[in-house]
XYZ file of C-alpha atoms in Angstrom:
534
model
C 136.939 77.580 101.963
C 136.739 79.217 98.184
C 140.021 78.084 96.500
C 139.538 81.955 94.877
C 138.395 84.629 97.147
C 136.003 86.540 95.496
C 135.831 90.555 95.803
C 133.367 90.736 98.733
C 131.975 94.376 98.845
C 129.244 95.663 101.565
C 127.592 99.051 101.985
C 128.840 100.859 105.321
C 126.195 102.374 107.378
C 129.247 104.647 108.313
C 130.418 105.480 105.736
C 127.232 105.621 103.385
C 128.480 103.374 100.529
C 129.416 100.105 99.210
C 133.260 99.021 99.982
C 135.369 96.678 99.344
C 136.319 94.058 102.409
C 139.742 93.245 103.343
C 139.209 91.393 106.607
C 142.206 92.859 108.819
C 143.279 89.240 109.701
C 141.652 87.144 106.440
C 142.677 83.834 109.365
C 140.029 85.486 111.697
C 137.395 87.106 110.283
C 135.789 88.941 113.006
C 132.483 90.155 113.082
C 129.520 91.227 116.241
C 125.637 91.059 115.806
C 123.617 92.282 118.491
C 121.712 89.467 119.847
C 118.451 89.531 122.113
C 117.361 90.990 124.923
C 115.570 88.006 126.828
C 112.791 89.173 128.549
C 110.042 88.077 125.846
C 109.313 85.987 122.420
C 111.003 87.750 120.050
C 109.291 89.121 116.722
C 109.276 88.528 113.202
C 111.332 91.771 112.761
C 113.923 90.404 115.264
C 113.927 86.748 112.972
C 114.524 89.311 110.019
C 118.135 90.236 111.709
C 118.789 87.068 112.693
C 118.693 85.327 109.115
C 120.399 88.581 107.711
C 123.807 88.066 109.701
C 122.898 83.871 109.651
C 123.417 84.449 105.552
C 126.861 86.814 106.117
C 127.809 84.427 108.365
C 127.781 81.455 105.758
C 129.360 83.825 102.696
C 132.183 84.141 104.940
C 132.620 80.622 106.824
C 132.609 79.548 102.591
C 134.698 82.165 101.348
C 137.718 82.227 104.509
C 136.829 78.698 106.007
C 134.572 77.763 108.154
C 137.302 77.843 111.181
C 138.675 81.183 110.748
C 135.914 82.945 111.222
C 134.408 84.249 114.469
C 130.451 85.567 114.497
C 129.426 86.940 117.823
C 126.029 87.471 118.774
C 125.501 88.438 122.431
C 122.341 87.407 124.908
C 121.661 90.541 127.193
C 120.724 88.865 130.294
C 120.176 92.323 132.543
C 118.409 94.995 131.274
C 115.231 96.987 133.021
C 112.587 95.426 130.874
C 114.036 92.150 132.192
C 113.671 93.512 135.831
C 110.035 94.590 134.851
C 108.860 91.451 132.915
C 110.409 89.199 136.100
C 108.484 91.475 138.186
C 104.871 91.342 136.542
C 105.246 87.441 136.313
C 106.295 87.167 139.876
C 109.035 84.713 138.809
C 113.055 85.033 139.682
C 115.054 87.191 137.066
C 117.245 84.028 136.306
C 114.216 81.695 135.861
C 112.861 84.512 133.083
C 115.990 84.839 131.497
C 117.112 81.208 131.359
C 113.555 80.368 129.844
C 113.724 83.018 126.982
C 117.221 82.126 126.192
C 116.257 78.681 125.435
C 113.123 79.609 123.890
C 115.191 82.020 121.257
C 117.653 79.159 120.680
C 114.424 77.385 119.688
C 113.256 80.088 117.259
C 116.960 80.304 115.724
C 116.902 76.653 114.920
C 113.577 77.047 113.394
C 114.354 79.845 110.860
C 117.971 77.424 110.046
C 120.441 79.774 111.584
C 123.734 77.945 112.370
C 124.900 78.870 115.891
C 127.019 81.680 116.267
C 130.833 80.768 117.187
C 130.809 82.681 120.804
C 127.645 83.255 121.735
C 128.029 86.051 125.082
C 125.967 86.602 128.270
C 126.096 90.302 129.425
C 126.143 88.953 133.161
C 129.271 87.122 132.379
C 131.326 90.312 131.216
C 130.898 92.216 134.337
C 134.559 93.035 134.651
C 135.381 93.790 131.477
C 132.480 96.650 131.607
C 134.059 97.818 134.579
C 137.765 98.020 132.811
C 136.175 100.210 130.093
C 134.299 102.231 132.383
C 137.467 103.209 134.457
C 139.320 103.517 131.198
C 136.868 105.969 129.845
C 136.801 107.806 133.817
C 140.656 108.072 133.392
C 140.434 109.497 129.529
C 138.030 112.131 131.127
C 135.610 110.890 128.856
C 133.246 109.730 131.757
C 132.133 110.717 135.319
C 131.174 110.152 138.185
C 127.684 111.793 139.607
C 125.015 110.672 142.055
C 126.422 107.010 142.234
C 125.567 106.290 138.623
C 128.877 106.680 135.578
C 128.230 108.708 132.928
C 129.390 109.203 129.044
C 130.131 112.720 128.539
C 129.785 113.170 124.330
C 131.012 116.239 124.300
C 134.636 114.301 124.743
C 133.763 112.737 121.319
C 134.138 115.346 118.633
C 132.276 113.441 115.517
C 129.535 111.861 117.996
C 126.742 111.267 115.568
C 128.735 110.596 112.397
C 127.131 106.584 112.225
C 123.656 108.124 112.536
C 124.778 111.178 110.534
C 123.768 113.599 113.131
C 125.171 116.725 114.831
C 125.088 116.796 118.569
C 123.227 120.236 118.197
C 120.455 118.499 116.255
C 120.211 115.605 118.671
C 120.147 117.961 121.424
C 117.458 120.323 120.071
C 115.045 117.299 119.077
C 115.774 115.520 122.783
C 112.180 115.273 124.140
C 112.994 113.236 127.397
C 113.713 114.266 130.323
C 117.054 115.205 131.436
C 118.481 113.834 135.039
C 119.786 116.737 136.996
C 123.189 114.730 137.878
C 123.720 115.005 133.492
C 126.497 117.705 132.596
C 124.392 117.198 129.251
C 121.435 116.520 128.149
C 122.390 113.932 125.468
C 125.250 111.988 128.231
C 124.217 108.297 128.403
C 124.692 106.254 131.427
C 127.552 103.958 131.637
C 126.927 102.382 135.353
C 123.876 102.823 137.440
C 123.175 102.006 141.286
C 120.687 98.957 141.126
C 116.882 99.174 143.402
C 115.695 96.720 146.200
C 115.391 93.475 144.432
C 117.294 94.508 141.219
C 120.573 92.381 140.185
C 123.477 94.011 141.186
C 127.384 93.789 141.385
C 130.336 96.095 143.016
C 130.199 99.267 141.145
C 133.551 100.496 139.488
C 134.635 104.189 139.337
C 135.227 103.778 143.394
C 131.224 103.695 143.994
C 130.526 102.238 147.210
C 126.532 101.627 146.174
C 126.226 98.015 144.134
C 124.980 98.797 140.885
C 124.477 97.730 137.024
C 125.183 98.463 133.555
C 123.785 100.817 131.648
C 122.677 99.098 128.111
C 125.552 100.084 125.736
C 128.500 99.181 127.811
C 127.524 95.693 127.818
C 127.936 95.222 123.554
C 131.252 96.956 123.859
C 132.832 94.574 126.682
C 131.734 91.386 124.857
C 132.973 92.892 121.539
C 136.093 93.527 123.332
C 136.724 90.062 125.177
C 135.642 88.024 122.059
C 136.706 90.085 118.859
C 139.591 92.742 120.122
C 139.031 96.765 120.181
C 139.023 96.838 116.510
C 137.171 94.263 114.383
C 135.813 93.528 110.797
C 132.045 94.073 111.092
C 129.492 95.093 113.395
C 125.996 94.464 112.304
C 122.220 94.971 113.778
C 118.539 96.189 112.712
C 118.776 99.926 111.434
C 116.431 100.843 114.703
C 119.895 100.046 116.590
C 121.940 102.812 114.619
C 121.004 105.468 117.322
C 121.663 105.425 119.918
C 122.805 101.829 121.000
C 125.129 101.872 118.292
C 126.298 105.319 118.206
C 126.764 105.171 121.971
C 128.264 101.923 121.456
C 130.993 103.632 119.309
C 131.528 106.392 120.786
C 132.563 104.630 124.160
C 134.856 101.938 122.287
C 136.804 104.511 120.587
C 137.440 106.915 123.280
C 137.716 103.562 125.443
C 140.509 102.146 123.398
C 142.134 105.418 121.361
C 141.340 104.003 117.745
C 139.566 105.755 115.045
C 137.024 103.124 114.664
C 135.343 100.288 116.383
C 134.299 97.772 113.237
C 135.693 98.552 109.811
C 131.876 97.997 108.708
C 128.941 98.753 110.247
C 125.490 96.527 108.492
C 122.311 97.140 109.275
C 119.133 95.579 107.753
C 116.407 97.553 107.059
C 112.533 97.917 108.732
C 109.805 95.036 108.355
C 106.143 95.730 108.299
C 103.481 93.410 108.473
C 100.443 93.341 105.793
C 101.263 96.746 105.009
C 101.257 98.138 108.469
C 103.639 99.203 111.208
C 104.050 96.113 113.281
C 102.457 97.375 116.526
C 100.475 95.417 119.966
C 97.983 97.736 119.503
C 97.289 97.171 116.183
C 97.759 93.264 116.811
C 99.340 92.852 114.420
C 102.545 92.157 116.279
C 104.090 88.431 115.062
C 106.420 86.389 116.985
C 108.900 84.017 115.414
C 107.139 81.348 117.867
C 103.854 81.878 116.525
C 104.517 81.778 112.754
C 106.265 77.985 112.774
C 104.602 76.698 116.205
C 100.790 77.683 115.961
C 98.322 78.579 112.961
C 98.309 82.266 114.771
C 99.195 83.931 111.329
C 97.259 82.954 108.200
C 95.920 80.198 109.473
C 98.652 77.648 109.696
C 101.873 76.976 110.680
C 104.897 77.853 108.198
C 108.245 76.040 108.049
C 111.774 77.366 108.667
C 112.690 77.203 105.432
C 109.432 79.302 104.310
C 110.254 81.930 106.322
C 113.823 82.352 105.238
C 113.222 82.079 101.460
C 110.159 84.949 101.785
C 112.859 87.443 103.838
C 115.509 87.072 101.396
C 113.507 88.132 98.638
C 114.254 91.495 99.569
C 117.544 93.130 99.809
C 118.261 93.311 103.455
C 118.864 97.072 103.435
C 115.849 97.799 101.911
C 112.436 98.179 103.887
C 110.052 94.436 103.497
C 106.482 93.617 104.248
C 105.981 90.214 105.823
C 102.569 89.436 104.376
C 100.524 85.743 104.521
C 100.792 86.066 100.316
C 104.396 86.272 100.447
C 104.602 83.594 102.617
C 102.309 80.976 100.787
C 104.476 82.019 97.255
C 107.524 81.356 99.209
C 105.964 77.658 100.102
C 104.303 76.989 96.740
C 107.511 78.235 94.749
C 109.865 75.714 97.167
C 107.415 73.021 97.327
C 107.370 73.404 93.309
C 111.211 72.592 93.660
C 111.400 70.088 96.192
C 108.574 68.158 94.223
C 110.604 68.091 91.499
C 113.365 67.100 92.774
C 111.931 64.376 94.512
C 110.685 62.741 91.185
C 114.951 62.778 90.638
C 115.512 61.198 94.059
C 117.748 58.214 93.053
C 119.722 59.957 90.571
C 119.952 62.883 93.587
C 121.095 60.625 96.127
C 123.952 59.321 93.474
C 124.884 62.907 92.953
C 124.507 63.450 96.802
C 126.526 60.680 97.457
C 129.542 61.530 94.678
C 129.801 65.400 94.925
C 129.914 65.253 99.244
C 126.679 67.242 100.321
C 126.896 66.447 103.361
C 129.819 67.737 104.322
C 130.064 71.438 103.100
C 128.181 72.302 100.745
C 129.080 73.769 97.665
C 126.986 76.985 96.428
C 126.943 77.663 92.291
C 129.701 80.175 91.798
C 126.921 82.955 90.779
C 125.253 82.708 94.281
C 128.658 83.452 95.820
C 129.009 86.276 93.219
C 125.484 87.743 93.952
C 126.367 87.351 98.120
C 129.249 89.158 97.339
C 127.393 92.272 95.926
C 126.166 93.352 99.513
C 124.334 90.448 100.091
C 122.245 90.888 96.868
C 119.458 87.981 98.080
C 117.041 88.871 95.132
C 119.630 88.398 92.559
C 120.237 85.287 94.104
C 116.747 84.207 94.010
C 116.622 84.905 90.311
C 119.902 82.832 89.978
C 118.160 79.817 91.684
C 115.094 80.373 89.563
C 117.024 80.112 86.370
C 119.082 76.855 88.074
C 114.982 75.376 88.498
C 114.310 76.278 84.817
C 117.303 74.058 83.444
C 116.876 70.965 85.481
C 113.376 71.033 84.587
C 114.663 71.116 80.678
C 116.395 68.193 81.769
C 120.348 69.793 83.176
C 120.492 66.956 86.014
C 123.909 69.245 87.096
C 121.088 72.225 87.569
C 119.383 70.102 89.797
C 122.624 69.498 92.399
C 124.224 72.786 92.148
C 120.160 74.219 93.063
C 120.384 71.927 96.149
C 123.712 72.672 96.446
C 122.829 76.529 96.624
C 119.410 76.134 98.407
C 120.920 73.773 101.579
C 124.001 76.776 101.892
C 121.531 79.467 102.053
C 119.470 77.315 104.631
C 116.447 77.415 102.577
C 116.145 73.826 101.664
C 116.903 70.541 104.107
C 117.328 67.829 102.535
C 116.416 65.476 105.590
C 113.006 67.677 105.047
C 112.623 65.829 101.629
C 114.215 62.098 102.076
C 116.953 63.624 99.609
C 119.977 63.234 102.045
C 123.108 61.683 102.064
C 122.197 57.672 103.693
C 125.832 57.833 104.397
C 126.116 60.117 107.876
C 129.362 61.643 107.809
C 131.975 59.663 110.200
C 135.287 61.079 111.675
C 137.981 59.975 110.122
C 135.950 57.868 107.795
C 134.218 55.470 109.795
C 131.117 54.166 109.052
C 128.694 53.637 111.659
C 127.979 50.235 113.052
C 123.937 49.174 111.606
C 122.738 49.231 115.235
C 124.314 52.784 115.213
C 123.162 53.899 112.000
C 119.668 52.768 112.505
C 119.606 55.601 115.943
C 121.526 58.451 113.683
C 118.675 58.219 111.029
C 115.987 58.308 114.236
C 118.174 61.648 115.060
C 117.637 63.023 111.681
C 114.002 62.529 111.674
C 113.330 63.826 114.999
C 115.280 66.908 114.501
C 113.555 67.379 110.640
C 110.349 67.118 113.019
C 111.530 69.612 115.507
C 111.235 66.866 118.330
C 113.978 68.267 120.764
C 113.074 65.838 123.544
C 113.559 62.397 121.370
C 116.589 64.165 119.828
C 118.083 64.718 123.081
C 117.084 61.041 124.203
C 118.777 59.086 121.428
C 121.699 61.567 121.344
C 122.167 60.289 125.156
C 121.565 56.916 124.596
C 124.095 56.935 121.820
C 126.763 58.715 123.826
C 126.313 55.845 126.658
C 127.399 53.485 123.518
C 130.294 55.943 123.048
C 128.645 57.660 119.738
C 128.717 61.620 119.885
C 126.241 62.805 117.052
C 126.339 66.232 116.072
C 124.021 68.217 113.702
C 125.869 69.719 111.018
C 124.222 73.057 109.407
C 123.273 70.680 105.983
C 121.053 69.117 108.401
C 122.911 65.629 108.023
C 124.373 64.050 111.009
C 128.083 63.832 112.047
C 129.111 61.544 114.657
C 132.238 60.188 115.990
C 133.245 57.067 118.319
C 135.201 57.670 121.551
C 136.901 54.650 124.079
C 135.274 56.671 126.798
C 132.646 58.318 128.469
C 132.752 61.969 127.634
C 131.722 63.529 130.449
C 131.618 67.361 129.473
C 129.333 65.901 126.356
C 127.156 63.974 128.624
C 126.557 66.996 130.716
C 125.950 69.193 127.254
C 123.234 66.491 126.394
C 122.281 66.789 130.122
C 121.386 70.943 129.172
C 119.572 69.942 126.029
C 117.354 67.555 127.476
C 116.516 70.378 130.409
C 116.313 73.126 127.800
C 113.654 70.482 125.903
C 111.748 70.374 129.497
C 112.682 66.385 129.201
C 113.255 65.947 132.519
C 113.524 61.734 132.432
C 116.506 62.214 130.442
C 117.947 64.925 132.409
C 117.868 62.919 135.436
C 118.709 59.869 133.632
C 121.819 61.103 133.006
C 122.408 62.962 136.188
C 121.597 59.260 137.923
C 123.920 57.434 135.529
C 126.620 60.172 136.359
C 126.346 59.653 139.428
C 126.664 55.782 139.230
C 130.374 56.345 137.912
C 131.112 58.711 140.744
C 130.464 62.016 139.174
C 128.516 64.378 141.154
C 126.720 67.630 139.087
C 126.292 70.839 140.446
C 123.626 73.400 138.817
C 125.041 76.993 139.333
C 122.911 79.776 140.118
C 124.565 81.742 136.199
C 122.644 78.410 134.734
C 126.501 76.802 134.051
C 126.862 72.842 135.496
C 130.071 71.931 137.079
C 131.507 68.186 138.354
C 133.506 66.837 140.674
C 134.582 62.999 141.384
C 133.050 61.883 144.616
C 135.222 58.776 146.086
């Protein structure tokens, strides 16, 4: 945490200006990000968002303390383009979902984003929809017509103000088709009855047919059961605004009886690609997958840190293109750095080792004061620029606050570079046994390498020694030694090893489990429970 909290001030999609932030509990700084809908890979516009609220998220866990502050960013897990895609594969919803769920977790760790610190299913919050939906019914703000629930805006008398539009406008430019059962034309669905073969779960609102949620109500009941009916920040891509996030609003407030939902409402602006509208059809259409696992998009692969570095060049409000020159400036300008860093490496590893990265690390005070100003990324660029200049005129301190700076913003690893701290970082100050240390450096490397299997295979072979290694968000390693077997842990490593298709090691551990009388059970909501068998 800062010892001085600086004057953080963000521009309000609401409100249409910058303003200053007073958290309304500065212990629990609460903010919501709207995660992905898991039906396909996501795109380079979607990685855009994600490293957006990734970089808001590390201003505040450095500026309130890493514990008191709570980022939520939900996986919708039902949807109807979920139905569809499950339906053109010929596979089961749960198989399609489970797969792009780990498969986004994937891309997240590839562009650097820490994970958030609740991180939602929509098929989990079933009955908290439900409350708001009878809520709203009782408020009047809602009913009930043909078996599906319904939003009736006219009950919300500044509907539009987020996407600064007047119902009448919204009305007259409405060029779908309006349901008959709609009292309105620009009502939203709440609750709907579910098809033959479509997920489904007892409908609230006294509807005897099974149904599911419409799309908004789901945001609003995690936001709800992880943040409270008023929070800090909401935040999303600016094609969100309208009408998941108007909608979103509208049924919180009139859910809950509060003038707003999040003090702040962030959205980051459009990406194109080489100029162009990313679009199928013009194939030009670039998943996160693509651009660090294949050569799909300029003809080779591009790291994590690449891709990070190129989208915060632009202020995240402001419109970017995502072009191949971008990108190889982005790697020549960091590969610049980290070569001449490396040419420092002893002396860095001294510093390393003395100042704690590591641990936490430390930004320069004038990237904190640039991240303050709305997230101003291309001041901070030209702050880590002028940092580069002075080490190379021989300021050694340059050099450690710029990987100082660089490693917060997620845009250098220094496992990447062989300029990390030999010394993993212990609880309560142990340091590892040789035999130990030896398998935490084999971590590192495998993880620097993207190898999920062998990280989830010496992770589990530690644990068996009664070592838990964690990555920290530095990339280093923490670890800590237990008397015990852990089993909750061992069943965690269990996941990873199934989410990393590693199916030895799953079953490995699942057989060793079962050894000590512990018998796994893989729910059908993708969860594992346990139970001792005598």
């Amino acid at each position: 945490m800062s010892t001085s909290i600086p004057n953080l001030r963000f521009y309000s999609t609401l409100t249409h200006r910058k303003e200053d932030f007073v958290p309304i509990d500065p212990g629990n700084v609460r903010f919501y990000a709207c995660g992905p809908t898991v039906y396909d890979h996501l795109h380079i516009g979607n990685g855009r968002m994600l490293i957006v609220f990734d970089v808001l998220f590390r201003l505040l866990r450095h500026v309130y303390g890493g514990d008191h502050v709570s980022y939520v960013r939900n996986i919708t897990d039902v949807d109807d383009k979920i139905n569809a895609r499950a339906a053109e594969r010929g596979i089961d919803i749960r198989q399609l979902t489970e797969e792009m769920t780990a498969i986004f977790h994937e891309d997240a760790k590839a562009l650097g984003c820490l994970a958030p610190t609740v991180e939602p299913r929509a098929t989990e919050h079933m009955e908290e929809m439900k409350a708001i939906i009878e809520r709203l019914v009782a408020r009047q703000c809602a009913y009930v017509a043909e078996d599906h629930v319904l939003f009736a805006v006219g009950s919300m008398p500044d509907y539009g103000a987020l996407a600064r539009r007047s119902l009448d406008e919204m009305i007259a430019g409405a060029r779908v088709e309006v349901a008959p059962y709609k009292r309105s034309p620009m009502d939203f669905v709440l609750w709907k009855p579910s098809k033959r073969g479509e997920p489904s779960w007892p409908s609230p609102a006294e509807i005897a047919t099974p149904g599911r949620p419409g799309w908004h109500i789901e945001c609003s009941a995690m936001a709800w059961k992880h943040l409270g009916e008023v929070f800090d920040i909401h935040g999303g891509g600016i094609d969100l605004v309208f009408p998941h996030h108007e909608n979103e609003l509208a049924q919180t407030r009139c859910a809950f009886g509060h003038q707003v939902m999040a003090n702040v409402w962030m959205h980051n602006g459009h990406l194109q690609v080489e100029g162009e509208k990313m679009s199928k059809s013009l194939g030009n259409f670039v998943t996160i997958r693509e651009l660090w696992a294949t050569e799909n998009f300029g003809g080779q692969s591009w790291l994590g840190e690449v891709l990070r570095f190129a989208i915060i060049k632009s202020h995240y409000r402001q419109p970017t293109d995502f072009t191949v020159r971008n990108l190889s400036e982005s790697r020549t300008e960091l590969q610049s750095w980290a070569n001449a860093l490396a040419v420092q490496k002893t002396a860095m590893l001294d510093a390393i080792g003395q100042h704690g990265v590591g641990m936490t690390p430390r930004p320069a005070p004038q990237v904190i004061d640039a991240l303050s100003d709305d997230l101003n990324t291309p001041q901070v660029i030209t702050e880590l620029r002028a940092m580069f200049d002075r080490f190379y005129n021989g300021d050694t301190f340059a050099a450690f606050e710029l990987i100082q700076s660089c490693v917060f913003l997620g845009v250098l690893r220094p496992h990447r570079l062989g300029i990390w701290n030999p010394h993993h970082v212990g609880s309560g100050g142990k340091l590892a046994l040789p035999q130990h240390q030896k398998k935490l450096d084999e971590i590192q490397v495998a993880y620097g390498n993207g190898n999920a299997e062998r990280e989830a295979t010496i992770k589990a072979g530690l644990m068996r020694q009664g070592v838990k290694a964690t990555i920290l968000e530095d990339g280093s390693i923490g670890y800590e030694y237990s008397n015990g077997i852990d089993i909750d842990s061992l069943i965690a490593l269990r996941k990873e090893a199934r989410l990393a298709k590693n199916w030895a090691e799953s079953d490995r551990i699942r057989d060793e489990l079962a050894a000590m009388g512990i018998a796994l059970k893989d729910n059908k909501d993708g969860t594992t429970t346990w139970e001792v068998k005598r």
